[in-house]
Structures are given as C-alpha cells and as structure tokens.
Amino acid sequence: MLPELERWFVRTFEQALPLITDDRLREDVRGFIGQEAKHA
Ligand SMILES: [Fe+2]
C-alpha cells in the first residue's frame, strides 16, 4: 500500500509546486518529492 501512497504524494505535491511562492518551502517540497519518488 505504501508505494501507491508515495506515488500519490509525488503527484499531489508536483501539482502544488507552482502555487508555492516561498523559495525555501519550494525547495523542501522538491526534496520531499524526490525522496518519495525514490522510495516508491
Ligand atoms: Fe516514503
């Protein structure tokens, strides 16, 4: 079940990325996306 949740994280946060105006937060989210893509 977890890999599917991780793929959902990746899809959802990729969609949210353009809405994030804070540079530091956007970098954190990019890192999270990369981490979860790797896990999945
Ligand atoms: Fe994960």
CSV table of N, CA, C and O and ligand atoms in Angstrom, one decimal:
chain,number,residue,atom,x,y,z
A,1,MET,N,0.8,-1.2,0.0
A,1,MET,CA,0.0,0.0,0.0
A,1,MET,C,0.9,1.3,0.0
A,1,MET,O,0.5,2.3,-0.6
A,2,LEU,N,2.0,1.2,0.7
A,2,LEU,CA,2.8,2.4,0.8
A,2,LEU,C,3.4,3.0,-0.5
A,2,LEU,O,3.3,4.2,-0.7
A,3,PRO,N,3.9,2.2,-1.4
A,3,PRO,CA,4.3,2.8,-2.6
A,3,PRO,C,3.3,3.6,-3.4
A,3,PRO,O,3.6,4.6,-4.0
A,4,GLU,N,2.0,3.1,-3.3
A,4,GLU,CA,1.0,3.8,-4.0
A,4,GLU,C,0.7,5.2,-3.3
A,4,GLU,O,0.5,6.2,-4.0
A,5,LEU,N,0.8,5.2,-2.0
A,5,LEU,CA,0.7,6.4,-1.3
A,5,LEU,C,1.8,7.4,-1.6
A,5,LEU,O,1.6,8.6,-1.8
A,6,GLU,N,3.0,6.8,-1.7
A,6,GLU,CA,4.2,7.7,-2.1
A,6,GLU,C,4.0,8.2,-3.5
A,6,GLU,O,4.3,9.4,-3.7
A,7,ARG,N,3.5,7.5,-4.4
A,7,ARG,CA,3.2,8.0,-5.8
A,7,ARG,C,2.2,9.1,-5.7
A,7,ARG,O,2.2,10.1,-6.5
A,8,TRP,N,1.2,8.9,-4.9
A,8,TRP,CA,0.2,10.0,-4.7
A,8,TRP,C,0.8,11.2,-4.1
A,8,TRP,O,0.5,12.3,-4.6
A,9,PHE,N,1.7,11.1,-3.2
A,9,PHE,CA,2.4,12.3,-2.6
A,9,PHE,C,3.1,13.0,-3.8
A,9,PHE,O,3.0,14.2,-3.9
A,10,VAL,N,3.8,12.2,-4.6
A,10,VAL,CA,4.6,12.8,-5.7
A,10,VAL,C,3.6,13.6,-6.7
A,10,VAL,O,3.9,14.8,-7.0
A,11,ARG,N,2.5,13.0,-7.1
A,11,ARG,CA,1.6,13.6,-8.0
A,11,ARG,C,1.0,14.9,-7.4
A,11,ARG,O,0.9,15.9,-8.0
A,12,THR,N,0.6,14.8,-6.1
A,12,THR,CA,-0.1,15.9,-5.4
A,12,THR,C,0.9,17.1,-5.2
A,12,THR,O,0.5,18.2,-5.5
A,13,PHE,N,2.1,16.8,-4.7
A,13,PHE,CA,3.0,17.9,-4.5
A,13,PHE,C,3.5,18.5,-5.7
A,13,PHE,O,3.8,19.7,-5.8
A,14,GLU,N,3.6,17.7,-6.8
A,14,GLU,CA,4.0,18.3,-8.1
A,14,GLU,C,3.0,19.3,-8.6
A,14,GLU,O,3.3,20.3,-9.1
A,15,GLN,N,1.7,18.9,-8.4
A,15,GLN,CA,0.6,19.9,-8.8
A,15,GLN,C,0.6,21.1,-7.9
A,15,GLN,O,0.3,22.2,-8.4
A,16,ALA,N,1.0,21.0,-6.6
A,16,ALA,CA,1.0,22.1,-5.7
A,16,ALA,C,2.2,23.0,-5.9
A,16,ALA,O,2.2,24.2,-5.6
A,17,LEU,N,3.3,22.5,-6.5
A,17,LEU,CA,4.6,23.2,-6.6
A,17,LEU,C,4.4,24.6,-7.2
A,17,LEU,O,5.0,25.6,-6.7
A,18,PRO,N,3.7,24.8,-8.3
A,18,PRO,CA,3.6,26.1,-8.9
A,18,PRO,C,2.8,27.1,-8.0
A,18,PRO,O,2.9,28.4,-8.2
A,19,LEU,N,2.1,26.6,-7.0
A,19,LEU,CA,1.4,27.5,-6.1
A,19,LEU,C,2.2,28.0,-4.9
A,19,LEU,O,1.8,28.9,-4.2
A,20,ILE,N,3.4,27.4,-4.7
A,20,ILE,CA,4.2,27.8,-3.6
A,20,ILE,C,5.1,28.9,-4.0
A,20,ILE,O,5.9,28.8,-4.9
A,21,THR,N,5.0,30.0,-3.2
A,21,THR,CA,5.8,31.2,-3.6
A,21,THR,C,7.0,31.3,-2.7
A,21,THR,O,8.0,32.1,-3.1
A,22,ASP,N,7.1,30.6,-1.6
A,22,ASP,CA,8.2,30.7,-0.7
A,22,ASP,C,9.4,29.8,-1.3
A,22,ASP,O,9.2,28.6,-1.4
A,23,ASP,N,10.5,30.4,-1.6
A,23,ASP,CA,11.6,29.6,-2.2
A,23,ASP,C,12.1,28.5,-1.4
A,23,ASP,O,12.3,27.4,-1.9
A,24,ARG,N,12.2,28.7,-0.1
A,24,ARG,CA,12.8,27.7,0.8
A,24,ARG,C,11.8,26.5,0.9
A,24,ARG,O,12.2,25.4,0.9
A,25,LEU,N,10.5,26.9,1.1
A,25,LEU,CA,9.5,25.8,1.1
A,25,LEU,C,9.4,25.0,-0.2
A,25,LEU,O,9.3,23.8,-0.1
A,26,ARG,N,9.6,25.7,-1.3
A,26,ARG,CA,9.5,25.0,-2.6
A,26,ARG,C,10.7,24.0,-2.7
A,26,ARG,O,10.5,22.9,-3.2
A,27,GLU,N,11.8,24.5,-2.2
A,27,GLU,CA,13.0,23.5,-2.3
A,27,GLU,C,12.7,22.3,-1.3
A,27,GLU,O,13.1,21.2,-1.7
A,28,ASP,N,12.2,22.6,-0.2
A,28,ASP,CA,11.8,21.5,0.7
A,28,ASP,C,10.8,20.5,0.1
A,28,ASP,O,11.0,19.3,0.2
A,29,VAL,N,9.9,21.1,-0.6
A,29,VAL,CA,8.8,20.2,-1.3
A,29,VAL,C,9.5,19.4,-2.4
A,29,VAL,O,9.2,18.2,-2.6
A,30,ARG,N,10.4,20.1,-3.2
A,30,ARG,CA,11.1,19.4,-4.2
A,30,ARG,C,11.9,18.2,-3.7
A,30,ARG,O,11.9,17.1,-4.2
A,31,GLY,N,12.6,18.4,-2.5
A,31,GLY,CA,13.3,17.4,-1.9
A,31,GLY,C,12.4,16.2,-1.4
A,31,GLY,O,12.7,15.0,-1.6
A,32,PHE,N,11.2,16.6,-0.9
A,32,PHE,CA,10.3,15.6,-0.5
A,32,PHE,C,9.8,14.8,-1.7
A,32,PHE,O,9.7,13.5,-1.6
A,33,ILE,N,9.5,15.4,-2.8
A,33,ILE,CA,9.1,14.7,-4.0
A,33,ILE,C,10.1,13.7,-4.4
A,33,ILE,O,9.8,12.6,-4.7
A,34,GLY,N,11.4,14.2,-4.5
A,34,GLY,CA,12.5,13.3,-4.9
A,34,GLY,C,12.6,12.1,-3.9
A,34,GLY,O,12.8,10.9,-4.4
A,35,GLN,N,12.5,12.4,-2.6
A,35,GLN,CA,12.6,11.3,-1.6
A,35,GLN,C,11.5,10.2,-1.8
A,35,GLN,O,11.7,9.0,-1.9
A,36,GLU,N,10.2,10.7,-2.0
A,36,GLU,CA,9.1,9.8,-2.1
A,36,GLU,C,9.1,9.1,-3.4
A,36,GLU,O,8.7,7.9,-3.5
A,37,ALA,N,9.6,9.7,-4.5
A,37,ALA,CA,9.7,9.0,-5.8
A,37,ALA,C,10.7,7.9,-5.7
A,37,ALA,O,10.5,6.8,-6.2
A,38,LYS,N,11.8,8.2,-4.9
A,38,LYS,CA,12.8,7.1,-4.8
A,38,LYS,C,12.3,6.0,-3.9
A,38,LYS,O,12.5,4.8,-4.3
A,39,HIS,N,11.6,6.3,-2.8
A,39,HIS,CA,11.0,5.2,-2.0
A,39,HIS,C,10.1,4.3,-2.8
A,39,HIS,O,10.1,3.1,-2.7
A,40,ALA,N,9.2,5.0,-3.6
A,40,ALA,CA,8.2,4.3,-4.3
A,40,ALA,C,8.8,3.3,-5.3
A,40,ALA,O,8.3,2.2,-5.5
B,1,FE,FE,8.4,7.4,1.6
